[in-house]
Amino acid sequence: MRLSERPLIARAEIDECVRRLAREIAARYQDGGGLVLVVVLKGATIFAADLMRCLDVHPLRVEYIRAKSYDGTDSVGEVELIVLPDLSVAGQRVLVVEDILDTGRTTTAILSALEDAKPASLELCTLLDKVSRRVIPVNAKYVGFSIDDHFVVGYGLDYREEYRSLPEIYVLEPSSA
Ligand code: 5GP
Ligand code: MG
């Protein structure tokens, strides 16, 4: 596997997209009623760090949840969820922050676990959406970019824990391509 020569999504596009999403989210939550961002580890951390610094919503709380469903570039179909102990969202307005929506299995598992915790409201923000790959329908209120069916890395997204620190988003291609 090797990185595409040029980024699929460059720095300036990411920055502009993050600002747009922050405006959309603020328009919904700016009434002083507060918001809990539930950031999905590890892939969404860099996106969430940029997003929350643009987000004019108060009071803002940040929590984390860990989900794992991929081995290399293949979805294994089963989702392992690790809920951190201080994730209490009962009665709170919750926005899940995801890196990428693919089959929808991971996000569905996360949303249903959070729904069980009885939040006042529950919405989803994803940086990337691979619409054509969806197996389970998921309603993402805030979407950064819809992308074709590529395996992408960078800006938090990994391939076997590598490439997360790249500042832009690249396609990982088979070496023979
Ligand atoms: P789903 O459960 O929707 O199939 O998969 C969602 C998870 O799979 C994402 O949170 C992410 O961890 C991983 N994933 C799906 N597509 C990609 C991709 O193109 N690149 C990377 N790095 N991870 C992906
Ligand atoms: Mg992920």
Tab-separated table of C-alpha atoms and ligand atoms in Angstrom:
chain	number	residue	atom	x	y	z
A	1	MET	CA	0.000	0.000	0.000
A	2	ARG	CA	1.189	3.507	-0.722
A	3	LEU	CA	-0.110	7.047	-0.354
A	4	SER	CA	-1.656	8.920	-3.252
A	5	GLU	CA	0.801	11.453	-4.682
A	6	ARG	CA	-1.520	14.352	-3.923
A	7	PRO	CA	-3.948	14.688	-1.054
A	8	LEU	CA	-7.583	13.842	-1.749
A	9	ILE	CA	-8.547	16.698	0.564
A	10	ALA	CA	-6.050	19.488	1.115
A	11	ARG	CA	-5.416	21.619	4.185
A	12	ALA	CA	-7.388	24.672	3.016
A	13	GLU	CA	-10.453	22.590	2.156
A	14	ILE	CA	-10.342	20.882	5.552
A	15	ASP	CA	-10.056	24.225	7.353
A	16	GLU	CA	-12.942	25.705	5.435
A	17	CYS	CA	-15.074	22.621	6.035
A	18	VAL	CA	-14.371	22.640	9.791
A	19	ARG	CA	-15.419	26.294	9.998
A	20	ARG	CA	-18.618	25.577	8.064
A	21	LEU	CA	-19.519	22.642	10.322
A	22	ALA	CA	-18.811	24.738	13.418
A	23	ARG	CA	-21.189	27.423	12.129
A	24	GLU	CA	-23.930	24.857	11.427
A	25	ILE	CA	-23.539	23.231	14.839
A	26	ALA	CA	-23.427	26.585	16.643
A	27	ALA	CA	-26.612	27.685	14.896
A	28	ARG	CA	-28.360	24.690	16.463
A	29	TYR	CA	-26.801	24.799	19.972
A	30	GLN	CA	-26.057	28.477	20.606
A	31	ASP	CA	-28.996	28.956	22.978
A	32	GLY	CA	-26.961	28.439	26.173
A	33	GLY	CA	-28.382	24.959	26.752
A	34	GLY	CA	-24.932	23.399	26.454
A	35	LEU	CA	-23.567	20.471	24.494
A	36	VAL	CA	-21.538	17.332	25.113
A	37	LEU	CA	-19.250	16.364	22.251
A	38	VAL	CA	-18.657	12.609	22.266
A	39	VAL	CA	-15.506	12.108	20.222
A	40	VAL	CA	-14.932	8.683	18.740
A	41	LEU	CA	-11.361	7.509	19.395
A	42	LYS	CA	-8.949	7.410	17.822
A	43	GLY	CA	-9.726	8.610	14.312
A	44	ALA	CA	-11.843	11.649	15.148
A	45	THR	CA	-9.438	13.263	17.617
A	46	ILE	CA	-7.698	15.665	15.243
A	47	PHE	CA	-10.941	16.694	13.543
A	48	ALA	CA	-12.613	17.189	16.936
A	49	ALA	CA	-9.693	19.256	18.247
A	50	ASP	CA	-10.002	21.620	15.282
A	51	LEU	CA	-13.799	21.658	15.388
A	52	MET	CA	-14.164	22.463	19.083
A	53	ARG	CA	-11.775	25.407	18.815
A	54	CYS	CA	-14.058	26.983	16.192
A	55	LEU	CA	-17.253	26.129	18.031
A	56	ASP	CA	-19.093	28.996	19.698
A	57	VAL	CA	-21.276	26.845	21.980
A	58	HIS	CA	-21.316	27.132	25.759
A	59	PRO	CA	-21.086	25.327	28.063
A	60	LEU	CA	-19.241	22.706	25.995
A	61	ARG	CA	-18.137	19.375	27.485
A	62	VAL	CA	-15.939	16.864	25.688
A	63	GLU	CA	-16.023	13.119	26.291
A	64	TYR	CA	-14.563	10.158	24.445
A	65	ILE	CA	-15.720	6.755	23.337
A	66	ARG	CA	-13.580	4.070	21.735
A	67	ALA	CA	-14.799	1.962	18.851
A	68	LYS	CA	-12.954	-0.583	16.781
A	69	SER	CA	-14.261	-2.428	13.766
A	70	TYR	CA	-11.441	-2.465	11.252
A	71	ASP	CA	-8.487	-4.721	10.714
A	72	GLY	CA	-6.254	-3.116	8.106
A	73	THR	CA	-8.551	-1.862	5.350
A	74	ASP	CA	-11.357	-4.391	5.883
A	75	SER	CA	-14.344	-3.870	8.112
A	76	VAL	CA	-14.573	-6.973	10.291
A	77	GLY	CA	-18.288	-6.396	10.779
A	78	GLU	CA	-18.234	-6.640	14.535
A	79	VAL	CA	-17.936	-3.501	16.577
A	80	GLU	CA	-16.076	-3.402	19.855
A	81	LEU	CA	-17.106	-0.452	22.034
A	82	ILE	CA	-15.190	0.833	25.003
A	83	VAL	CA	-17.137	3.416	26.958
A	84	LEU	CA	-14.991	5.509	29.242
A	85	PRO	CA	-16.254	5.585	32.858
A	86	ASP	CA	-17.135	9.280	33.016
A	87	LEU	CA	-19.476	9.165	30.023
A	88	SER	CA	-22.677	10.272	31.718
A	89	VAL	CA	-24.962	11.976	29.218
A	90	ALA	CA	-28.414	11.541	30.762
A	91	GLY	CA	-30.469	14.663	30.078
A	92	GLN	CA	-27.645	16.256	28.068
A	93	ARG	CA	-27.625	17.314	24.440
A	94	VAL	CA	-25.082	15.072	22.728
A	95	LEU	CA	-23.224	15.405	19.436
A	96	VAL	CA	-21.168	12.394	18.353
A	97	VAL	CA	-18.051	13.390	16.407
A	98	GLU	CA	-16.879	10.713	13.941
A	99	ASP	CA	-14.040	10.600	11.455
A	100	ILE	CA	-15.776	8.578	8.749
A	101	LEU	CA	-19.040	6.812	8.032
A	102	ASP	CA	-18.563	3.659	6.019
A	103	THR	CA	-20.939	0.694	6.412
A	104	GLY	CA	-22.597	2.498	9.317
A	105	ARG	CA	-22.093	-0.373	11.762
A	106	THR	CA	-19.727	1.423	14.124
A	107	THR	CA	-21.784	4.571	14.328
A	108	THR	CA	-25.015	2.635	14.775
A	109	ALA	CA	-23.490	0.759	17.724
A	110	ILE	CA	-22.265	4.028	19.242
A	111	LEU	CA	-25.570	5.816	18.773
A	112	SER	CA	-27.570	2.979	20.270
A	113	ALA	CA	-25.243	2.743	23.301
A	114	LEU	CA	-25.619	6.481	23.849
A	115	GLU	CA	-29.379	6.362	23.305
A	116	ASP	CA	-29.552	3.886	26.210
A	117	ALA	CA	-27.994	6.577	28.405
A	118	LYS	CA	-31.076	8.805	27.830
A	119	PRO	CA	-29.595	12.019	26.440
A	120	ALA	CA	-31.925	15.003	25.887
A	121	SER	CA	-30.956	14.861	22.200
A	122	LEU	CA	-28.494	12.917	20.073
A	123	GLU	CA	-27.016	14.023	16.763
A	124	LEU	CA	-24.084	12.989	14.606
A	125	CYS	CA	-21.305	14.922	12.922
A	126	THR	CA	-18.909	13.103	10.606
A	127	LEU	CA	-15.976	14.566	8.724
A	128	LEU	CA	-16.189	12.036	5.886
A	129	ASP	CA	-19.038	10.003	4.468
A	130	LYS	CA	-18.627	7.071	2.084
A	131	VAL	CA	-22.281	7.034	1.109
A	132	SER	CA	-22.001	4.173	-1.413
A	133	ARG	CA	-20.680	1.790	1.266
A	134	ARG	CA	-23.623	2.080	3.625
A	135	VAL	CA	-25.118	-1.192	4.908
A	136	ILE	CA	-27.097	0.264	7.825
A	137	PRO	CA	-28.829	3.611	7.263
A	138	VAL	CA	-27.405	6.346	9.474
A	139	ASN	CA	-28.644	9.885	9.680
A	140	ALA	CA	-25.675	12.258	9.982
A	141	LYS	CA	-26.904	15.791	10.563
A	142	TYR	CA	-23.511	17.387	9.888
A	143	VAL	CA	-21.303	15.980	7.105
A	144	GLY	CA	-17.927	17.387	6.086
A	145	PHE	CA	-17.209	15.665	2.777
A	146	SER	CA	-18.967	12.896	0.879
A	147	ILE	CA	-16.242	10.795	-0.748
A	148	ASP	CA	-16.074	7.868	-3.165
A	149	ASP	CA	-15.168	4.386	-2.004
A	150	HIS	CA	-11.467	4.919	-1.284
A	151	PHE	CA	-9.543	3.904	1.804
A	152	VAL	CA	-8.298	7.196	3.173
A	153	VAL	CA	-5.699	8.095	5.786
A	154	GLY	CA	-4.351	11.206	7.467
A	155	TYR	CA	-5.890	13.948	9.624
A	156	GLY	CA	-6.523	11.344	12.347
A	157	LEU	CA	-7.344	8.369	10.134
A	158	ASP	CA	-4.965	5.424	10.191
A	159	TYR	CA	-3.906	2.327	8.374
A	160	ARG	CA	-2.688	-0.097	11.061
A	161	GLU	CA	-2.061	2.862	13.384
A	162	GLU	CA	0.099	4.683	10.857
A	163	TYR	CA	-0.510	8.018	9.044
A	164	ARG	CA	-2.778	9.629	11.652
A	165	SER	CA	-0.468	12.635	11.973
A	166	LEU	CA	-0.563	13.635	8.291
A	167	PRO	CA	-2.173	17.096	8.112
A	168	GLU	CA	-4.131	16.314	4.940
A	169	ILE	CA	-6.278	13.397	3.769
A	170	TYR	CA	-4.749	10.916	1.308
A	171	VAL	CA	-5.960	7.826	-0.494
A	172	LEU	CA	-4.110	4.626	0.366
A	173	GLU	CA	-3.627	2.731	-2.881
A	174	PRO	CA	-2.418	-0.790	-3.574
A	175	SER	CA	1.317	-0.611	-4.467
A	176	SER	CA	0.645	-2.211	-7.860
A	177	ALA	CA	-1.842	0.499	-8.916
B	1	5GP	P1	-18.251	1.429	9.631
B	1	5GP	O1	-18.583	0.766	10.907
B	1	5GP	O2	-19.124	2.597	9.260
B	1	5GP	O3	-18.097	0.456	8.498
B	1	5GP	O4	-16.791	1.951	9.759
B	1	5GP	C1	-16.493	3.064	10.440
B	1	5GP	C2	-15.074	2.991	10.930
B	1	5GP	O5	-14.240	2.261	10.028
B	1	5GP	C3	-14.509	4.367	10.978
B	1	5GP	O6	-14.743	4.988	12.199
B	1	5GP	C4	-13.038	4.109	10.721
B	1	5GP	O7	-12.410	3.784	11.926
B	1	5GP	C5	-13.014	2.907	9.821
B	1	5GP	N1	-12.924	3.282	8.399
B	1	5GP	C6	-13.871	3.179	7.455
B	1	5GP	N2	-13.439	3.632	6.276
B	1	5GP	C7	-12.176	4.043	6.482
B	1	5GP	C8	-11.192	4.636	5.633
B	1	5GP	O8	-11.362	4.905	4.432
B	1	5GP	N3	-9.996	4.931	6.215
B	1	5GP	C9	-9.741	4.680	7.530
B	1	5GP	N4	-8.534	5.001	7.985
B	1	5GP	N5	-10.647	4.131	8.360
B	1	5GP	C10	-11.848	3.821	7.831
B	2	MG	MG	-13.092	5.409	13.587
